[in-house]
XYZ file of C-alpha atoms in Angstrom:
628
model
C -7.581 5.291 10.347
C -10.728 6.182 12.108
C -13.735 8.198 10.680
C -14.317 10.606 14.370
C -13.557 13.527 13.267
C -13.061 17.160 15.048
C -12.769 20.780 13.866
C -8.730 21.757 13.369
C -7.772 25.507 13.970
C -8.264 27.461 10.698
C -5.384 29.836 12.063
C -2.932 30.071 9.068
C -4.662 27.106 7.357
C -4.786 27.312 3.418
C -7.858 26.616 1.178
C -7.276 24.217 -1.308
C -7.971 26.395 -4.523
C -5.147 28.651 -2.884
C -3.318 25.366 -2.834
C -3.663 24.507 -5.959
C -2.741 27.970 -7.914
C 0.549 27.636 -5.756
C 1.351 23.915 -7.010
C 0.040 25.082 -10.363
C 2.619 27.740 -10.325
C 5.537 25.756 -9.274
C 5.137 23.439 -11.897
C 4.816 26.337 -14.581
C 8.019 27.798 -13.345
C 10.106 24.947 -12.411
C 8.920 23.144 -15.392
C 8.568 19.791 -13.406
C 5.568 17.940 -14.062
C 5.202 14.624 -15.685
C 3.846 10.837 -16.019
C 2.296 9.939 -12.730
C 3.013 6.686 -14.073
C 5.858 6.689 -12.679
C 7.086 7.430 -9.795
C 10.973 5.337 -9.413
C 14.141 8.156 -7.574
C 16.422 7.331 -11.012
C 16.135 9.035 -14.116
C 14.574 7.151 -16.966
C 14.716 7.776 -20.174
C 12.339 8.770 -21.757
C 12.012 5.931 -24.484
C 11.993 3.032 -21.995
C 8.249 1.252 -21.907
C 7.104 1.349 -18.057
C 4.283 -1.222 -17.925
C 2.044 -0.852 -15.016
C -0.676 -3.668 -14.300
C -3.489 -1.231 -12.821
C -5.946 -2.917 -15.798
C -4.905 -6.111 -14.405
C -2.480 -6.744 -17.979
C 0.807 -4.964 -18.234
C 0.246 -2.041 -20.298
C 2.785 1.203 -20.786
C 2.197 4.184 -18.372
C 0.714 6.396 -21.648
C -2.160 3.969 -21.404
C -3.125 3.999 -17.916
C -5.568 6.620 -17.012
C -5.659 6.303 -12.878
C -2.330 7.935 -11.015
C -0.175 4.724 -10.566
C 3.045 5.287 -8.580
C 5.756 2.922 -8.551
C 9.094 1.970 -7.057
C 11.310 -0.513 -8.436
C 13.898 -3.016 -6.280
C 17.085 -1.073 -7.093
C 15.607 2.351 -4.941
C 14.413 -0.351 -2.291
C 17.492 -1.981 -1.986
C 18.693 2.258 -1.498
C 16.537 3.240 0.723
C 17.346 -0.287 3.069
C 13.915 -0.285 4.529
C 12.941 -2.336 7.861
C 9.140 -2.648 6.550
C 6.586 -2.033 3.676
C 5.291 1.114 5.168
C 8.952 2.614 5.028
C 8.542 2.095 1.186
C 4.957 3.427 0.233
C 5.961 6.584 2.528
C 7.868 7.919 0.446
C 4.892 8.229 -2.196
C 2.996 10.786 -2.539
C -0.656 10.121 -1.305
C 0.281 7.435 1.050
C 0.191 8.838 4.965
C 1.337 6.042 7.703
C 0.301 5.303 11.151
C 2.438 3.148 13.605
C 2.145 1.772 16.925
C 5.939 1.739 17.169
C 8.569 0.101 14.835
C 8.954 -2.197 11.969
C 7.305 -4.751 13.918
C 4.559 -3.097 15.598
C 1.243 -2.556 14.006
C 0.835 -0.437 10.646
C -1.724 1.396 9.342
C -1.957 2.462 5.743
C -3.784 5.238 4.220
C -4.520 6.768 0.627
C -5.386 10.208 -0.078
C -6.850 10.399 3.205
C -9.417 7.120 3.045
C -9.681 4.796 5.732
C -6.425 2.110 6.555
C -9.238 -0.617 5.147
C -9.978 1.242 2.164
C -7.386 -0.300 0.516
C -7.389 -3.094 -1.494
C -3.840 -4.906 -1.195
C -2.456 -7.728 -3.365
C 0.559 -10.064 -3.421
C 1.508 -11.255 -7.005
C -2.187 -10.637 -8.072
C -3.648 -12.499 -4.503
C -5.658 -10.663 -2.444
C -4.512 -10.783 1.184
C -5.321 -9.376 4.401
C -7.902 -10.219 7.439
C -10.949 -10.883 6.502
C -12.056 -10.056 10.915
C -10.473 -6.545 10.589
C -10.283 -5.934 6.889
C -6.758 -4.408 7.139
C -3.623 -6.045 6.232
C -0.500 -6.448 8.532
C 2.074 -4.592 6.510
C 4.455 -5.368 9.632
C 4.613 -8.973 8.429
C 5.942 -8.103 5.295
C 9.843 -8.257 4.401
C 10.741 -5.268 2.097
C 13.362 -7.213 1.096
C 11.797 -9.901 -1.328
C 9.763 -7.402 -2.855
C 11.093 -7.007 -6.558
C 8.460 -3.876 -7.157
C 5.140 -1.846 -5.831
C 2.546 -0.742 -7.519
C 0.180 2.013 -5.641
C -3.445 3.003 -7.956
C -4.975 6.459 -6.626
C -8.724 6.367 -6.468
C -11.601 4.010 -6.621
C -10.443 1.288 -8.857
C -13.697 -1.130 -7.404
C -14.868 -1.516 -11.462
C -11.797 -3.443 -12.145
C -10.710 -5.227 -8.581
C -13.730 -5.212 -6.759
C -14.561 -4.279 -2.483
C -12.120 -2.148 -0.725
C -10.374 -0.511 -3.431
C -12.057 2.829 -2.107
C -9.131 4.636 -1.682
C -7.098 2.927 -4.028
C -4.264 -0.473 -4.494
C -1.473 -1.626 -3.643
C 0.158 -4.105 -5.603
C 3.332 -6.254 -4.409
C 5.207 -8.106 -6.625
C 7.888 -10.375 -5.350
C 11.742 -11.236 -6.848
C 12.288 -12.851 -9.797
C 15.289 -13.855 -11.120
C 16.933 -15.415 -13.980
C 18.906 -18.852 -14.146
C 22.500 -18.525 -12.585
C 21.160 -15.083 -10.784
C 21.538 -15.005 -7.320
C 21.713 -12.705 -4.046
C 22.702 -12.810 -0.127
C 23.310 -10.398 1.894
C 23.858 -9.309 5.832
C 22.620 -6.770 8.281
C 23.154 -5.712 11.678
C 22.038 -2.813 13.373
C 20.376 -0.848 16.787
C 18.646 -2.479 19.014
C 20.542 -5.730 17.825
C 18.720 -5.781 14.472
C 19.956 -9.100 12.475
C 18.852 -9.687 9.186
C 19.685 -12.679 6.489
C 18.711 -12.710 2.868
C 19.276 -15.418 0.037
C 17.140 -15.861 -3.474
C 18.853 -17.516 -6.542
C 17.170 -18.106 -9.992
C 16.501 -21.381 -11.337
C 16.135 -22.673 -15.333
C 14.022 -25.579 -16.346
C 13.411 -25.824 -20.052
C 11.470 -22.741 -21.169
C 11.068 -21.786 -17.999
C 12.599 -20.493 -14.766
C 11.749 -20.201 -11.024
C 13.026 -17.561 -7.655
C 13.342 -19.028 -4.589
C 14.201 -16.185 -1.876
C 14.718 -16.177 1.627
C 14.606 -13.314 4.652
C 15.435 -13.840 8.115
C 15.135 -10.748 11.031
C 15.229 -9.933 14.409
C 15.322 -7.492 16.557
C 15.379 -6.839 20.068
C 13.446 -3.823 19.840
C 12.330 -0.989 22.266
C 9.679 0.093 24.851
C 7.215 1.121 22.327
C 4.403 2.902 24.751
C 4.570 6.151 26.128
C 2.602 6.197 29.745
C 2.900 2.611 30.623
C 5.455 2.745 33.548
C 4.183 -1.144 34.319
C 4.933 -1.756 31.011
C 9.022 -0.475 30.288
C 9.903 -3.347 28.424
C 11.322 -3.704 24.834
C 8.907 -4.442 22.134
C 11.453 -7.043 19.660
C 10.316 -9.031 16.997
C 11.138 -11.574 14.504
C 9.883 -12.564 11.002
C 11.024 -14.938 8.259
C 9.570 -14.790 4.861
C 9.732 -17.644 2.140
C 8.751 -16.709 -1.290
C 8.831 -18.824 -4.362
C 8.176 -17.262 -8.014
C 8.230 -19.355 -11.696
C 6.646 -19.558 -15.235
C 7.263 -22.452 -17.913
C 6.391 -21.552 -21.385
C 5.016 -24.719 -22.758
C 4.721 -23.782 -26.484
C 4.219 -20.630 -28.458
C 0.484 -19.798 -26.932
C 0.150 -21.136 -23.798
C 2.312 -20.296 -20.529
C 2.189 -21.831 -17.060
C 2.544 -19.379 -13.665
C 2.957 -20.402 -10.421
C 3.645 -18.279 -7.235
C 3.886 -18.418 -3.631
C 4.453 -16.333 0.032
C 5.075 -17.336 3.383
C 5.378 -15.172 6.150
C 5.626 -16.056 10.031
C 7.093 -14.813 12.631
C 6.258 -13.150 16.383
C 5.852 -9.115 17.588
C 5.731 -7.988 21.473
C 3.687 -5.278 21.653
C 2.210 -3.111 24.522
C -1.598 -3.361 25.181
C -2.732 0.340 26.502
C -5.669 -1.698 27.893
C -3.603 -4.215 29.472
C -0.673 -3.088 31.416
C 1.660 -4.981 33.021
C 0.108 -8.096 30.769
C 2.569 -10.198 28.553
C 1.530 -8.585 25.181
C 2.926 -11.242 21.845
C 1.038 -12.217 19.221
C 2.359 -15.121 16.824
C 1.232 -14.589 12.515
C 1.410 -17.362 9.826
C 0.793 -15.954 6.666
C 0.457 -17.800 3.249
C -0.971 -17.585 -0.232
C -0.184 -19.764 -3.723
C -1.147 -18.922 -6.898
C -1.826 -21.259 -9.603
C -2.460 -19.495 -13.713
C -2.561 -20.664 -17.099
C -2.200 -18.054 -19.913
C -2.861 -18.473 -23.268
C -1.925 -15.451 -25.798
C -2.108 -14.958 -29.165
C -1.640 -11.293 -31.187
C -4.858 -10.441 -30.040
C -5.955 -12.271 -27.163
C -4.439 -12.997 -24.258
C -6.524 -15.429 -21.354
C -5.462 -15.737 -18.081
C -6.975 -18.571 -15.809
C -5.882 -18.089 -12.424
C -6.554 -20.526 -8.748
C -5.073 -19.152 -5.096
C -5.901 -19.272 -1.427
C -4.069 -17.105 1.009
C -4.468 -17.301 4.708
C -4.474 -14.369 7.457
C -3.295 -15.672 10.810
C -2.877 -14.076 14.243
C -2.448 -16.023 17.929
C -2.590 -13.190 20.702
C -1.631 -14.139 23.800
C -0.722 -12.652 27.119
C 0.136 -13.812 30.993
C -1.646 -16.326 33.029
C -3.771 -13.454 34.731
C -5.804 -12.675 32.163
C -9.168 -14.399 31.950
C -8.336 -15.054 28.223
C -5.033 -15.704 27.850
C -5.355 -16.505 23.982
C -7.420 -14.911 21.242
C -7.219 -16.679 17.828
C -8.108 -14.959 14.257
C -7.563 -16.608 11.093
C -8.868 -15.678 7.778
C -8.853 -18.132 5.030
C -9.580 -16.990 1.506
C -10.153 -19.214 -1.269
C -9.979 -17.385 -5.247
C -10.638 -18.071 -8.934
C -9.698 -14.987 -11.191
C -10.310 -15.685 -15.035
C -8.817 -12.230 -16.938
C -9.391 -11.551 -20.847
C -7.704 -8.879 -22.991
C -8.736 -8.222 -26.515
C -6.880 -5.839 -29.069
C -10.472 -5.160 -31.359
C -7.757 -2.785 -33.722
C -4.429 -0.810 -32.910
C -7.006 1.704 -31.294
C -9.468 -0.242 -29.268
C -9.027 -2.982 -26.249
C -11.192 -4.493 -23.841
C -10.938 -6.236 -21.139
C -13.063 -8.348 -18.883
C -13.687 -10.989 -16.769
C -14.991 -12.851 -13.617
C -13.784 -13.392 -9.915
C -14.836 -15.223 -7.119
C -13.654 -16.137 -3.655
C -14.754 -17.864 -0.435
C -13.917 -15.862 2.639
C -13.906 -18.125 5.707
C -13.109 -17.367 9.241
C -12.351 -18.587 12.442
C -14.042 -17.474 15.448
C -17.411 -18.086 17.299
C -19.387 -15.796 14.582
C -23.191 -16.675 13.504
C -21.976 -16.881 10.018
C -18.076 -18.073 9.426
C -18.073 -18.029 5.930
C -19.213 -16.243 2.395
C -18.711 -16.144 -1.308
C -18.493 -13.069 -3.255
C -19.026 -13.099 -7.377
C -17.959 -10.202 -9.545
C -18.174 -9.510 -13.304
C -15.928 -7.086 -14.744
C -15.735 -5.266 -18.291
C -13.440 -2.282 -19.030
C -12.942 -0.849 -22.674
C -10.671 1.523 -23.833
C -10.722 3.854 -27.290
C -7.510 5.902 -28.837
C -8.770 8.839 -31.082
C -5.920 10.679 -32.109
C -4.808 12.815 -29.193
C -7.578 11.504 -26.981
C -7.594 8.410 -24.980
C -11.072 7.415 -23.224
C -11.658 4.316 -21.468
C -14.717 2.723 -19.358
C -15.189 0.363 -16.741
C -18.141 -1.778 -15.601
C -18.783 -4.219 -12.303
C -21.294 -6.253 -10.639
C -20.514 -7.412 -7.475
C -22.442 -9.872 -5.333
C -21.765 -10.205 -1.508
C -23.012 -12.921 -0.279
C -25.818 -12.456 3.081
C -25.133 -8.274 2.398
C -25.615 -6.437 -0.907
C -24.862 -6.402 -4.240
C -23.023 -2.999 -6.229
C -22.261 -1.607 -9.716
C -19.476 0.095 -9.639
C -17.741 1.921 -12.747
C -15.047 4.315 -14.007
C -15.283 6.502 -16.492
C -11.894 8.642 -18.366
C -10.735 10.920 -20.691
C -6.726 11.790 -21.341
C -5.907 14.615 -23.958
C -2.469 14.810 -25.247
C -2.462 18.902 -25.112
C 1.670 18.622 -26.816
C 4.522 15.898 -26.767
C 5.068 17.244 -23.178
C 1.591 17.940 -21.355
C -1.127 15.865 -20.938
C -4.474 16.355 -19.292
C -6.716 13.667 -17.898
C -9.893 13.448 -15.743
C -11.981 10.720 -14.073
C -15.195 9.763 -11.575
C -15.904 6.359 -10.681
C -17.294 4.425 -7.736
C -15.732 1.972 -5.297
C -17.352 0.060 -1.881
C -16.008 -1.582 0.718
C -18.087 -4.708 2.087
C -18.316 -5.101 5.713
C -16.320 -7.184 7.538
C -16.917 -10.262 9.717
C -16.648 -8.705 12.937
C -18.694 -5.708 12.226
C -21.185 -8.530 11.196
C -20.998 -11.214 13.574
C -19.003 -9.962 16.100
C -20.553 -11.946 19.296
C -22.564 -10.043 21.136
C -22.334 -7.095 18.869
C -22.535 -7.412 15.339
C -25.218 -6.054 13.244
C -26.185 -8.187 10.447
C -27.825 -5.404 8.629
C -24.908 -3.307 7.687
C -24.961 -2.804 4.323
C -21.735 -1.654 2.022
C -19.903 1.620 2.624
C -19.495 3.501 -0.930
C -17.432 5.574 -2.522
C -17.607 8.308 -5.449
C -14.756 10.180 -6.496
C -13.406 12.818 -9.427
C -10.080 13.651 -10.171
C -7.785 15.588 -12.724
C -4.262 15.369 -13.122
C -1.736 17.321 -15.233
C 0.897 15.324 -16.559
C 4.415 16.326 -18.097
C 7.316 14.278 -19.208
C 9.991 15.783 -21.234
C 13.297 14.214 -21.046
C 14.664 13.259 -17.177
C 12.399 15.833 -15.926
C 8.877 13.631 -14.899
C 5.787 15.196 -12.918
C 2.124 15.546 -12.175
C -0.717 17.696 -10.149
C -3.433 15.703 -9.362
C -6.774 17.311 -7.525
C -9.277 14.813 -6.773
C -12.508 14.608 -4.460
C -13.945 11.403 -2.821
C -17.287 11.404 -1.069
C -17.811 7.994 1.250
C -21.096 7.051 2.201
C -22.905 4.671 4.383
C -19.612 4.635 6.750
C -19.524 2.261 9.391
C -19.095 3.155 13.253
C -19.521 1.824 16.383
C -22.402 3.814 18.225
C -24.555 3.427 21.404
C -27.635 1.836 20.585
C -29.404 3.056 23.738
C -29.942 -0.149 25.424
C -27.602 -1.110 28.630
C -26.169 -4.208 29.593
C -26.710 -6.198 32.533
C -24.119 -4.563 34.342
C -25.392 -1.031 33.291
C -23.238 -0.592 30.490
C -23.836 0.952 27.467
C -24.212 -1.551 24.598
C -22.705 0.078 21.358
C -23.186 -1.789 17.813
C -21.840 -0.892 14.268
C -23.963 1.348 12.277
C -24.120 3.011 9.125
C -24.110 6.401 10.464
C -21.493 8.612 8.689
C -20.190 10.588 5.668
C -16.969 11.778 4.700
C -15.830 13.990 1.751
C -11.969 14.185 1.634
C -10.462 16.862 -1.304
C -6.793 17.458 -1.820
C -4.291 18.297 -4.148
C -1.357 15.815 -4.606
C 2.142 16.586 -6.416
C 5.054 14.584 -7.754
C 7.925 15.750 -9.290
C 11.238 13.874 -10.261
C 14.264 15.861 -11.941
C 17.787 16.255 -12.216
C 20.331 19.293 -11.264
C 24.019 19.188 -11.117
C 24.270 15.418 -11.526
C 21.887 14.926 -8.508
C 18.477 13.262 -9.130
C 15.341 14.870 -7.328
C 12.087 13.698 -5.887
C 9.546 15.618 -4.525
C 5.600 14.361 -2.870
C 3.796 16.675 -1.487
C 0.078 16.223 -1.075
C -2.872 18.273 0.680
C -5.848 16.910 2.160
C -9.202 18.596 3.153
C -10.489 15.572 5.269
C -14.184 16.037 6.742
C -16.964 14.519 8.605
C -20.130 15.531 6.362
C -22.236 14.599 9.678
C -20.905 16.790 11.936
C -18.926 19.312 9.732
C -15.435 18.365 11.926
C -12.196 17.323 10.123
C -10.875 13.855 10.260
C -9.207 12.106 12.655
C -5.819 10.802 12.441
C -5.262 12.806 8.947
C -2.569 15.664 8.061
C -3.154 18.145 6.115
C -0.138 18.361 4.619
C 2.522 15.603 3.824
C 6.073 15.616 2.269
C 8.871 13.823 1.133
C 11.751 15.043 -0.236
C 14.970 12.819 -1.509
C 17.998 13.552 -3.065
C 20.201 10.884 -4.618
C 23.635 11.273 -6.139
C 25.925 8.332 -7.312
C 30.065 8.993 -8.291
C 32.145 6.246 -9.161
C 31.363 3.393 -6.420
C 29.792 5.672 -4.332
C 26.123 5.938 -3.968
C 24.504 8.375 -1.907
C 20.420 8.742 -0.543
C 19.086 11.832 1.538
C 15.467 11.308 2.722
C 13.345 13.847 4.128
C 9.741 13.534 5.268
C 7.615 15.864 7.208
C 3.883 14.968 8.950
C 1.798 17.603 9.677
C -0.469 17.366 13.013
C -3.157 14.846 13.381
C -5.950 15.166 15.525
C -5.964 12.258 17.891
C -9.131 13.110 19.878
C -10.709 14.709 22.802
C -8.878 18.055 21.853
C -5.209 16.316 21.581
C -3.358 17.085 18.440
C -0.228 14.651 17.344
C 2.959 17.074 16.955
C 3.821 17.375 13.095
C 7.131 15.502 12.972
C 10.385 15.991 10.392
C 12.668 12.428 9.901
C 15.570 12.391 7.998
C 17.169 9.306 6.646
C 20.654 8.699 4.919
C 21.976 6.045 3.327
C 25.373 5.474 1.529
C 26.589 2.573 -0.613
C 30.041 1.013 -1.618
C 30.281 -1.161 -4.346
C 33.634 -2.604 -4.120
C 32.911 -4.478 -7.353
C 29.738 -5.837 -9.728
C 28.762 -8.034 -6.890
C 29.757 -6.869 -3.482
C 28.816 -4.002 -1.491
C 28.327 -2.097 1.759
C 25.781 -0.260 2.661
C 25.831 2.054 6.168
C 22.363 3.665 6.848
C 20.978 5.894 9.274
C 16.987 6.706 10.739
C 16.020 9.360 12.024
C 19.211 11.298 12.390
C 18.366 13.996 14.173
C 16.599 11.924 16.777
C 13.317 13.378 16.188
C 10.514 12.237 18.937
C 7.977 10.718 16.258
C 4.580 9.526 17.472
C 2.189 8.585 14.266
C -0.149 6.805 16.672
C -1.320 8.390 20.215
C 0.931 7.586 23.255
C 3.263 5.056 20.194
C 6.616 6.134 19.995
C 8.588 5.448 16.763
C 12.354 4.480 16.771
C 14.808 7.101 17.726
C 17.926 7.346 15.993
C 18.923 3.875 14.600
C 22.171 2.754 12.245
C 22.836 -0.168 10.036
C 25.537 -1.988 8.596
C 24.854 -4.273 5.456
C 27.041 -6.488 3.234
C 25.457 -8.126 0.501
C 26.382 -9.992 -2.599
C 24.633 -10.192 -6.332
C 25.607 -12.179 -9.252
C 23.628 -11.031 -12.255
């Protein structure tokens, strides 16, 4: 999302302290509020260990001190999503932007930061483009994904650039020996999917092979192109491959891998009539040796992943292919020490090689960074502190760190707060770009505060988190006053603006009448410091509602989301939208079922990105089989 920004209409607007005394008081009353921890549609009870990685080793939600929001592969396999972004939406926090469909372009936000503020992993690999520094969540197949992960607020002391607005972890399938899954889909717009992942044994050891297959014929994505009425289709087949082998009673072997390729017709708004496709080839492997003991675990890990796009259009234009491939090379060497039952640390060192292909004065860099995070237990207070040095090669260097404190007020309520710092390094093209790079950006950076409120008390789980995040140094594209030889304007990447974005987010998860409850709402003050305007391409308020119920071999999932208006520019406002999704299950025994689900129902006209439709009304028809 873009950093322009322009004043909304404060008619029947709400501040945010007004905000958050009404939150405040539906929390008191309802008696929702709990472990932001996490964040799955079942009930859990309340004496199952959640581990979360945000500290990079798994750890139980009590000992996390960031808001970490979760959803595990039995409510994705509910909700039947056709991409990534269908998945984090229903989070609270997480706002989307789409240039169409499950195939089109994605954008991702957190609590109102910019879509490449966000630091994305795959099984612990960074990925995305290294050009753009966004990731293609369209190339992504929901449906090898085992569980996400999503950390709220700077986390750059313990990951490192772009983690400004917070992370998203992915973790693919894994299965055990003799486990195994396929399944079936067909749907509008002749959607075919295929699916297959079995577990394998060997020794001490096992490995998860999986397999996704879709298709789809798509739509006319782009409203105003009348040269342009085609459908937009796509197709995408994703290969991932996940294993360990213990080789004795210390040390453990890990080895995992992704591959993603596939083609998406899109429409160009500044190329009509053109043949709009671009081909991506996606890969990573990852390569670890852990060694653990009762107090020290030592994780030694090796992985490249690779970020490739091949846009290409008809013979008529002058460049009928444009190439961009990012190639990332990583060594990530992780330590965790219990000191005493009260005190851990953690620490350790990264470094990758970014490389990229392109006519750019410099193709390639390596970036160092030297972590150290400790965390103390004193009675009903938990504090913890985190420490980095990063070096950029040919830009900067930052110290970033975190700083928290958690109070356990009663068994129920607990109270924590945190600031820390995050940056985001520039990318390649704002760089190098040829012609129009400036190689004297510096870093953008980050500082940000938050409290949250958490409550947990039997199936009823909630939080309140407020939380401010001031981002400096911001890069745009401005005129530098100089023309062209044609007379142009010539207009360069600067560090020219501020943001400060406050809000108030809410999560609350409960049963009632043998129906299970989820409820995200979050509130977002979004503004340009420079010119005192609000955002663009942010809501102000966001919600998602969804109401499960299962009886006998019935299963049953209501979602509701509603997008307030964005700003889109030059005095245009995007409509606030409401989408409604249902999906119902049949298990006709342990191992098969049916699933029929249903977008959009009410045929809502949904445009997240100016003159991008969304899909109307779809259906889908799935048959899959599990032995566990």
């Amino acid at each position: 999302m873009g950093t322009l920004s322009i004043k909304e209409s404060n008619k029947g607007s709400i501040k945010l302290s007004q905000v958050a005394l009404l939150v405040s008081s539906i929390i008191s009353l309802s008696s929702y509020s709990a472990m932001a921890e996490d964040v799955t549609a079942n009930a859990v009870d309340v004496d199952e260990k959640i581990t979360v990685t945000g500290s990079r080793f798994d750890r139980t939600a009590d000992q996390q001190l960031t808001v970490i929001n979760t959803i595990e592969r039995e409510e994705i396999a509910r909700l039947n999503p056709k991409s990534v972004a269908d998945v984090l939406e229903t989070l609270p926090g997480v706002s989307i932007s789409r240039n169409g469909g499950a195939g089109q372009a994605t954008s991702v936000s957190v609590r109102g930061s910019n879509s490449n503020h966000v630091l994305v992993l795959i099984d612990g690999v960074k990925v995305g483009s290294a050009t753009l520094g966004t990731v293609s969540f369209n190339t992504l197949s929901p449906e090898n994904i085992e569980r996400i992960e999503v950390l709220k607020g700077p986390r750059a002391s313990v990951w490192g650039s772009d983690a400004i607005g917070g992370v998203i972890q992915i973790f693919t399938r894994q299965l055990k020996d003799g486990e195994w899954f396929a399944g079936a889909e067909y749907g509008s717009n002749d959607y075919i999917r295929g699916s297959f992942g079995t577990g394998m044994s060997h020794g001490k050891g096992s490995t998860t092979l999986a397999v996704n297959h879709e298709q789809s014929d798509g739509y006319d994505v782009y409203n105003g192109a009348p040269v342009e009425n085609d459908d937009d289709g796509y197709n995408r087949t994703s290969l991932s491959l996940k294993g360990s082998q213990q080789i004795n009673q210390n040390w453990q072997a890990l080895w995992n891998g992704q591959y993603d390729k596939g083609n998406t017709q899109y429409d160009d708004i500044y190329a009509f009539g053109s043949a709009d496709e671009s081909d991506f080839d996606n890969y990573l492997w990852n390569l670890a040796a852990q060694y653990s003991n009762e107090q020290f675990t030592s994780k030694l890990a090796l992985s490249q992943s690779s970020d490739a796009n091949e846009n290409f259009r008809g013979d008529d234009i002058t460049v009928p292919v444009s190439v961009f491939e990012t190639k990332r090379d990583q060594i990530n060497w992780s330590n965790q020490y219990l000191a005493a039952n009260d005190l851990t640390f953690i620490g350790g060192i990264d470094w990758s090689n970014e490389a990229v292909k392109g006519d750019y004065a410099q193709d390639e860099r390596d970036i160092f960074g030297a972590y150290i995070l400790a965390q103390k237990q004193w009675s009903q207070l938990l504090a913890e502190v985190a420490v980095r040095y990063d070096d950029v090669e040919n830009i900067d260097s930052e110290v970033s760190y975190n700083a928290s404190l958690a109070y356990q007020l009663t068994e129920e309520w607990r109270l924590a707060a945190s600031t820390g710092t995050a940056f985001k390094a520039p990318t390649f093209n704002d760089l190098y770009w040829p012609g129009s790079g400036n190689p004297d950006l510096i870093s953008e950076t980050a500082k940000s505060y938050d409290l949250t409120l958490h409550y947990q008390a039997n199936d009823i789980h909630a939080y309140i988190s407020v939380f401010k995040n001031t981002i400096d140094n911001l890069i745009a594209w401005v005129p530098t006053g100089e023309k062209d030889d044609y007379g142009f304007d010539i207009w360069k990447p600067a560090n020219i603006n501020q943001a400060e974005i406050s809000g108030v987010e809410l999560f609350t998860k409960f049963g009632l009448f043998g129906f299970d409850n989820q409820l995200a709402y979050t509130y977002l003050e979004p503004e340009n410091k420079k010119t005192g305007e609000m955002l663009i391409g942010r809501s102000v308020e966001e919600l998602n509602y969804s109401l499960s119920y299962q009886w006998q071999s019935f299963d049953f999932l209501a979602n509701y989301h509603y997008q307030g208006k964005r700003y889109a520019g030059y005095d245009l406002y995007l409509e606030a939208y409401h989408k409604l999704d249902l999906s119902i299950g049949y298990h006709l025994d342990d191992a098969w079922s049916l699933r029929l689900k249903a977008n959009n129902l009410f045929d809502e006209e949904i445009i997240s990105a100016q003159n991008y439709f969304s899909p109307g009304r779809e259906f889908f028809f799935s048959v899959s089989y599990q032995a566990f």
